[in-house]
Amino acid sequence: MYTGKHGRVLGIVLAGGKGERLMPLTRYRAKPAVYFAAKYRIIDFALSNLINSGIYSVSVLVQFKSQSLNEHIERGWQFGGAMRGRDFFVTLVPAQMWSGEHWFQGTADAVYQAMHLITRYRADRVCIFAADHIYKMDVDQMLSWHVAQKADVTIAANVVPVEEATQFGCIRTDKAMSQWVITFLSVKFSRSL
């Protein structure tokens, strides 16, 4: 059983959205499967960030027009035979309908339907990332910060001007946050929740 410096860490990559804003590129494929720089796909950013940060156990939650994405993951993101197994994998996970006969009803529902993966893996920590963002990130740095803060949840966010905020999910913060840098926000939850 592989345990890294942060314990057993499971990566979950959310790749089930429709990607309607990228039409016509998403006519035949999910947004994370859209080509980037000829041979890469958008999902490669999230997967590279996790693998290069030492997170070798990754479940990719798929749903919408996933065939192209499935083929890309199966061809390009498999570990060699000596490493492949319970602790070294990039695996595709379609909606399992554990909570009723419906597909993923959004991001939170996709994570909820994947709870059995977290339990089965015996994860100490879970890193959840979207598959449709283009960025470079040292996830290990974020995990180290998370552990040092003894946080229950850590969220990575990028500060944007108010005029652009409607294009993104928003987090309300205090004025102490620096503008234009990626900031880690630690959220402490009551143990009674």
PDB file of C-alpha atoms in Angstrom:
ATOM      1  CA  MET A   1       0.000   0.000   0.000  1.00  0.00           C
ATOM      2  CA  TYR A   2       1.585   3.256  -1.179  1.00  0.00           C
ATOM      3  CA  THR A   3       1.619   6.107   1.323  1.00  0.00           C
ATOM      4  CA  GLY A   4       3.325   9.377   0.398  1.00  0.00           C
ATOM      5  CA  LYS A   5       4.427  12.186   2.700  1.00  0.00           C
ATOM      6  CA  HIS A   6       0.808  13.413   2.961  1.00  0.00           C
ATOM      7  CA  GLY A   7      -0.638   9.945   3.543  1.00  0.00           C
ATOM      8  CA  ARG A   8      -2.821   8.190   0.998  1.00  0.00           C
ATOM      9  CA  VAL A   9      -3.897  10.879  -1.473  1.00  0.00           C
ATOM     10  CA  LEU A  10      -6.566  10.244  -4.085  1.00  0.00           C
ATOM     11  CA  GLY A  11      -6.952  12.624  -7.022  1.00  0.00           C
ATOM     12  CA  ILE A  12     -10.422  13.117  -8.462  1.00  0.00           C
ATOM     13  CA  VAL A  13     -10.700  14.927 -11.778  1.00  0.00           C
ATOM     14  CA  LEU A  14     -14.164  16.171 -12.755  1.00  0.00           C
ATOM     15  CA  ALA A  15     -14.567  15.666 -16.515  1.00  0.00           C
ATOM     16  CA  GLY A  16     -18.321  15.287 -16.954  1.00  0.00           C
ATOM     17  CA  GLY A  17     -19.539  18.728 -18.046  1.00  0.00           C
ATOM     18  CA  LYS A  18     -20.990  19.607 -21.439  1.00  0.00           C
ATOM     19  CA  GLY A  19     -18.689  22.495 -22.324  1.00  0.00           C
ATOM     20  CA  GLU A  20     -21.347  24.405 -24.250  1.00  0.00           C
ATOM     21  CA  ARG A  21     -19.314  27.627 -24.390  1.00  0.00           C
ATOM     22  CA  LEU A  22     -16.693  25.900 -26.569  1.00  0.00           C
ATOM     23  CA  MET A  23     -19.165  24.817 -29.238  1.00  0.00           C
ATOM     24  CA  PRO A  24     -18.458  23.773 -32.024  1.00  0.00           C
ATOM     25  CA  LEU A  25     -15.276  22.232 -30.526  1.00  0.00           C
ATOM     26  CA  THR A  26     -17.459  20.245 -28.126  1.00  0.00           C
ATOM     27  CA  ARG A  27     -19.933  19.018 -30.724  1.00  0.00           C
ATOM     28  CA  TYR A  28     -18.429  15.511 -30.670  1.00  0.00           C
ATOM     29  CA  ARG A  29     -16.448  15.454 -27.434  1.00  0.00           C
ATOM     30  CA  ALA A  30     -16.449  16.622 -23.827  1.00  0.00           C
ATOM     31  CA  LYS A  31     -14.684  19.913 -23.113  1.00  0.00           C
ATOM     32  CA  PRO A  32     -11.735  18.199 -21.317  1.00  0.00           C
ATOM     33  CA  ALA A  33     -11.127  16.157 -24.499  1.00  0.00           C
ATOM     34  CA  VAL A  34     -10.793  19.227 -26.748  1.00  0.00           C
ATOM     35  CA  TYR A  35      -7.397  19.302 -28.427  1.00  0.00           C
ATOM     36  CA  PHE A  36      -4.760  21.729 -27.154  1.00  0.00           C
ATOM     37  CA  ALA A  37      -1.536  22.361 -29.102  1.00  0.00           C
ATOM     38  CA  ALA A  38      -2.243  19.585 -31.618  1.00  0.00           C
ATOM     39  CA  LYS A  39      -1.604  16.390 -29.605  1.00  0.00           C
ATOM     40  CA  TYR A  40      -2.630  17.315 -26.080  1.00  0.00           C
ATOM     41  CA  ARG A  41      -6.089  17.648 -24.565  1.00  0.00           C
ATOM     42  CA  ILE A  42      -7.337  20.159 -21.989  1.00  0.00           C
ATOM     43  CA  ILE A  43      -7.547  17.410 -19.332  1.00  0.00           C
ATOM     44  CA  ASP A  44      -3.778  16.877 -19.646  1.00  0.00           C
ATOM     45  CA  PHE A  45      -3.187  19.984 -17.515  1.00  0.00           C
ATOM     46  CA  ALA A  46      -5.067  18.630 -14.492  1.00  0.00           C
ATOM     47  CA  LEU A  47      -3.558  15.153 -14.870  1.00  0.00           C
ATOM     48  CA  SER A  48      -0.023  16.526 -15.312  1.00  0.00           C
ATOM     49  CA  ASN A  49      -0.407  18.713 -12.233  1.00  0.00           C
ATOM     50  CA  LEU A  50      -1.431  15.713 -10.128  1.00  0.00           C
ATOM     51  CA  ILE A  51       1.133  13.217 -11.466  1.00  0.00           C
ATOM     52  CA  ASN A  52       3.996  15.750 -11.346  1.00  0.00           C
ATOM     53  CA  SER A  53       3.023  16.470  -7.719  1.00  0.00           C
ATOM     54  CA  GLY A  54       3.365  12.811  -6.748  1.00  0.00           C
ATOM     55  CA  ILE A  55      -0.333  11.918  -6.797  1.00  0.00           C
ATOM     56  CA  TYR A  56      -0.407   8.634  -8.703  1.00  0.00           C
ATOM     57  CA  SER A  57      -3.935   7.479  -7.854  1.00  0.00           C
ATOM     58  CA  VAL A  58      -6.423   9.403  -9.980  1.00  0.00           C
ATOM     59  CA  SER A  59     -10.091   8.770 -10.747  1.00  0.00           C
ATOM     60  CA  VAL A  60     -11.485  10.716 -13.710  1.00  0.00           C
ATOM     61  CA  LEU A  61     -15.264  11.187 -13.448  1.00  0.00           C
ATOM     62  CA  VAL A  62     -16.745  11.204 -16.967  1.00  0.00           C
ATOM     63  CA  GLN A  63     -20.234  11.590 -18.343  1.00  0.00           C
ATOM     64  CA  PHE A  64     -21.005  13.754 -21.384  1.00  0.00           C
ATOM     65  CA  LYS A  65     -19.716  12.633 -24.835  1.00  0.00           C
ATOM     66  CA  SER A  66     -16.823  10.855 -23.171  1.00  0.00           C
ATOM     67  CA  GLN A  67     -15.665   8.414 -25.875  1.00  0.00           C
ATOM     68  CA  SER A  68     -12.865  10.655 -27.187  1.00  0.00           C
ATOM     69  CA  LEU A  69     -11.770  11.396 -23.629  1.00  0.00           C
ATOM     70  CA  ASN A  70     -11.895   7.708 -22.670  1.00  0.00           C
ATOM     71  CA  GLU A  71      -9.662   6.793 -25.608  1.00  0.00           C
ATOM     72  CA  HIS A  72      -7.195   9.573 -24.790  1.00  0.00           C
ATOM     73  CA  ILE A  73      -6.888   8.481 -21.137  1.00  0.00           C
ATOM     74  CA  GLU A  74      -6.588   4.799 -22.037  1.00  0.00           C
ATOM     75  CA  ARG A  75      -3.865   5.446 -24.622  1.00  0.00           C
ATOM     76  CA  GLY A  76      -1.844   8.164 -22.955  1.00  0.00           C
ATOM     77  CA  TRP A  77      -2.305   8.020 -19.197  1.00  0.00           C
ATOM     78  CA  GLN A  78      -1.699   4.434 -18.179  1.00  0.00           C
ATOM     79  CA  PHE A  79       1.213   3.388 -15.995  1.00  0.00           C
ATOM     80  CA  GLY A  80       3.404   0.518 -17.160  1.00  0.00           C
ATOM     81  CA  GLY A  81       2.594  -3.007 -16.018  1.00  0.00           C
ATOM     82  CA  ALA A  82       5.047  -2.946 -13.103  1.00  0.00           C
ATOM     83  CA  MET A  83       3.392   0.107 -11.527  1.00  0.00           C
ATOM     84  CA  ARG A  84      -0.243  -0.358 -12.505  1.00  0.00           C
ATOM     85  CA  GLY A  85      -2.456  -1.545  -9.678  1.00  0.00           C
ATOM     86  CA  ARG A  86      -4.296  -0.487  -6.559  1.00  0.00           C
ATOM     87  CA  ASP A  87      -2.065   2.486  -5.825  1.00  0.00           C
ATOM     88  CA  PHE A  88      -0.887   3.662  -9.266  1.00  0.00           C
ATOM     89  CA  PHE A  89      -3.682   4.347 -11.725  1.00  0.00           C
ATOM     90  CA  VAL A  90      -5.549   6.847 -13.835  1.00  0.00           C
ATOM     91  CA  THR A  91      -8.996   5.330 -14.197  1.00  0.00           C
ATOM     92  CA  LEU A  92     -12.220   6.404 -15.850  1.00  0.00           C
ATOM     93  CA  VAL A  93     -15.355   6.437 -13.695  1.00  0.00           C
ATOM     94  CA  PRO A  94     -18.754   7.037 -15.328  1.00  0.00           C
ATOM     95  CA  ALA A  95     -21.765   8.022 -13.227  1.00  0.00           C
ATOM     96  CA  GLN A  96     -22.510   4.975 -11.065  1.00  0.00           C
ATOM     97  CA  MET A  97     -26.015   6.016 -10.006  1.00  0.00           C
ATOM     98  CA  TRP A  98     -25.331   5.100  -6.372  1.00  0.00           C
ATOM     99  CA  SER A  99     -27.753   7.751  -5.132  1.00  0.00           C
ATOM    100  CA  GLY A 100     -30.614   7.129  -7.570  1.00  0.00           C
ATOM    101  CA  GLU A 101     -31.182   6.612 -11.251  1.00  0.00           C
ATOM    102  CA  HIS A 102     -29.749   9.869 -12.542  1.00  0.00           C
ATOM    103  CA  TRP A 103     -26.522  11.097 -14.063  1.00  0.00           C
ATOM    104  CA  PHE A 104     -24.273  13.546 -12.224  1.00  0.00           C
ATOM    105  CA  GLN A 105     -26.436  16.520 -11.284  1.00  0.00           C
ATOM    106  CA  GLY A 106     -23.469  18.876 -11.035  1.00  0.00           C
ATOM    107  CA  THR A 107     -20.054  19.076  -9.396  1.00  0.00           C
ATOM    108  CA  ALA A 108     -21.138  18.342  -5.821  1.00  0.00           C
ATOM    109  CA  ASP A 109     -23.280  15.397  -6.906  1.00  0.00           C
ATOM    110  CA  ALA A 110     -20.402  13.929  -8.928  1.00  0.00           C
ATOM    111  CA  VAL A 111     -18.183  14.042  -5.835  1.00  0.00           C
ATOM    112  CA  TYR A 112     -21.004  12.603  -3.704  1.00  0.00           C
ATOM    113  CA  GLN A 113     -21.469   9.725  -6.155  1.00  0.00           C
ATOM    114  CA  ALA A 114     -17.703   9.077  -5.964  1.00  0.00           C
ATOM    115  CA  MET A 115     -17.617   8.715  -2.171  1.00  0.00           C
ATOM    116  CA  HIS A 116     -17.316   4.934  -2.482  1.00  0.00           C
ATOM    117  CA  LEU A 117     -14.035   5.433  -4.387  1.00  0.00           C
ATOM    118  CA  ILE A 118     -12.614   7.471  -1.518  1.00  0.00           C
ATOM    119  CA  THR A 119     -13.670   4.847   1.022  1.00  0.00           C
ATOM    120  CA  ARG A 120     -12.416   1.928  -1.049  1.00  0.00           C
ATOM    121  CA  TYR A 121      -9.035   3.604  -1.615  1.00  0.00           C
ATOM    122  CA  ARG A 122      -8.796   4.439   2.115  1.00  0.00           C
ATOM    123  CA  ALA A 123      -7.762   7.986   1.280  1.00  0.00           C
ATOM    124  CA  ASP A 124      -6.345  10.245   3.973  1.00  0.00           C
ATOM    125  CA  ARG A 125      -6.722  13.228   1.661  1.00  0.00           C
ATOM    126  CA  VAL A 126      -8.607  13.885  -1.570  1.00  0.00           C
ATOM    127  CA  CYS A 127      -7.624  16.437  -4.223  1.00  0.00           C
ATOM    128  CA  ILE A 128     -10.527  17.401  -6.468  1.00  0.00           C
ATOM    129  CA  PHE A 129      -9.814  19.336  -9.655  1.00  0.00           C
ATOM    130  CA  ALA A 130     -11.753  20.331 -12.748  1.00  0.00           C
ATOM    131  CA  ALA A 131     -10.591  18.772 -16.013  1.00  0.00           C
ATOM    132  CA  ASP A 132     -11.358  21.790 -18.159  1.00  0.00           C
ATOM    133  CA  HIS A 133      -8.910  24.416 -16.876  1.00  0.00           C
ATOM    134  CA  ILE A 134      -5.574  25.336 -18.424  1.00  0.00           C
ATOM    135  CA  TYR A 135      -2.985  26.076 -15.735  1.00  0.00           C
ATOM    136  CA  LYS A 136       0.172  24.804 -14.053  1.00  0.00           C
ATOM    137  CA  MET A 137       0.059  24.099 -10.328  1.00  0.00           C
ATOM    138  CA  ASP A 138       2.230  22.385  -7.735  1.00  0.00           C
ATOM    139  CA  VAL A 139      -0.424  20.387  -5.898  1.00  0.00           C
ATOM    140  CA  ASP A 140       2.199  19.142  -3.428  1.00  0.00           C
ATOM    141  CA  GLN A 141       2.757  22.752  -2.301  1.00  0.00           C
ATOM    142  CA  MET A 142      -0.978  23.133  -1.728  1.00  0.00           C
ATOM    143  CA  LEU A 143      -1.140  19.839   0.191  1.00  0.00           C
ATOM    144  CA  SER A 144       1.804  20.875   2.388  1.00  0.00           C
ATOM    145  CA  TRP A 145       0.083  24.171   3.165  1.00  0.00           C
ATOM    146  CA  HIS A 146      -3.191  22.349   3.869  1.00  0.00           C
ATOM    147  CA  VAL A 147      -1.503  19.956   6.325  1.00  0.00           C
ATOM    148  CA  ALA A 148       0.440  22.767   8.039  1.00  0.00           C
ATOM    149  CA  GLN A 149      -2.801  24.735   8.563  1.00  0.00           C
ATOM    150  CA  LYS A 150      -4.580  21.618   9.897  1.00  0.00           C
ATOM    151  CA  ALA A 151      -7.431  22.599   7.603  1.00  0.00           C
ATOM    152  CA  ASP A 152     -10.449  20.489   6.814  1.00  0.00           C
ATOM    153  CA  VAL A 153     -10.789  21.983   3.316  1.00  0.00           C
ATOM    154  CA  THR A 154      -8.405  24.032   1.196  1.00  0.00           C
ATOM    155  CA  ILE A 155      -9.549  25.806  -1.965  1.00  0.00           C
ATOM    156  CA  ALA A 156      -7.226  27.187  -4.637  1.00  0.00           C
ATOM    157  CA  ALA A 157      -8.515  30.409  -6.140  1.00  0.00           C
ATOM    158  CA  ASN A 158      -7.307  33.036  -8.537  1.00  0.00           C
ATOM    159  CA  VAL A 159      -8.201  36.651  -7.826  1.00  0.00           C
ATOM    160  CA  VAL A 160      -9.798  38.393 -10.810  1.00  0.00           C
ATOM    161  CA  PRO A 161     -11.111  41.918 -11.369  1.00  0.00           C
ATOM    162  CA  VAL A 162     -14.765  42.401 -10.404  1.00  0.00           C
ATOM    163  CA  GLU A 163     -15.664  43.096 -14.052  1.00  0.00           C
ATOM    164  CA  GLU A 164     -14.617  39.531 -14.971  1.00  0.00           C
ATOM    165  CA  ALA A 165     -16.109  37.805 -11.915  1.00  0.00           C
ATOM    166  CA  THR A 166     -19.374  36.837 -13.628  1.00  0.00           C
ATOM    167  CA  GLN A 167     -17.403  34.442 -15.877  1.00  0.00           C
ATOM    168  CA  PHE A 168     -16.204  32.375 -12.892  1.00  0.00           C
ATOM    169  CA  GLY A 169     -17.361  30.757  -9.693  1.00  0.00           C
ATOM    170  CA  CYS A 170     -16.908  33.297  -6.907  1.00  0.00           C
ATOM    171  CA  ILE A 171     -15.554  33.124  -3.368  1.00  0.00           C
ATOM    172  CA  ARG A 172     -16.088  35.992  -0.953  1.00  0.00           C
ATOM    173  CA  THR A 173     -12.854  36.848   0.875  1.00  0.00           C
ATOM    174  CA  ASP A 174     -11.505  39.619   3.051  1.00  0.00           C
ATOM    175  CA  LYS A 175      -9.529  42.602   1.740  1.00  0.00           C
ATOM    176  CA  ALA A 176      -6.222  41.157   2.946  1.00  0.00           C
ATOM    177  CA  MET A 177      -5.997  38.910  -0.095  1.00  0.00           C
ATOM    178  CA  SER A 178      -3.420  39.963  -2.604  1.00  0.00           C
ATOM    179  CA  GLN A 179      -4.765  40.703  -6.082  1.00  0.00           C
ATOM    180  CA  TRP A 180      -3.384  38.759  -9.086  1.00  0.00           C
ATOM    181  CA  VAL A 181      -1.828  35.829  -7.214  1.00  0.00           C
ATOM    182  CA  ILE A 182      -3.097  32.330  -6.661  1.00  0.00           C
ATOM    183  CA  THR A 183      -4.074  32.098  -3.026  1.00  0.00           C
ATOM    184  CA  PHE A 184      -4.872  29.112  -0.882  1.00  0.00           C
ATOM    185  CA  LEU A 185      -7.920  29.594   1.303  1.00  0.00           C
ATOM    186  CA  SER A 186      -8.269  27.422   4.367  1.00  0.00           C
ATOM    187  CA  VAL A 187     -11.773  26.721   5.605  1.00  0.00           C
ATOM    188  CA  LYS A 188     -12.198  25.331   9.109  1.00  0.00           C
ATOM    189  CA  PHE A 189     -15.359  23.323   9.603  1.00  0.00           C
ATOM    190  CA  SER A 190     -16.910  22.480  12.920  1.00  0.00           C
ATOM    191  CA  ARG A 191     -16.461  18.789  13.764  1.00  0.00           C
ATOM    192  CA  SER A 192     -20.157  18.680  14.669  1.00  0.00           C
ATOM    193  CA  LEU A 193     -21.216  19.127  11.027  1.00  0.00           C
TER     194      LEU A 193
END
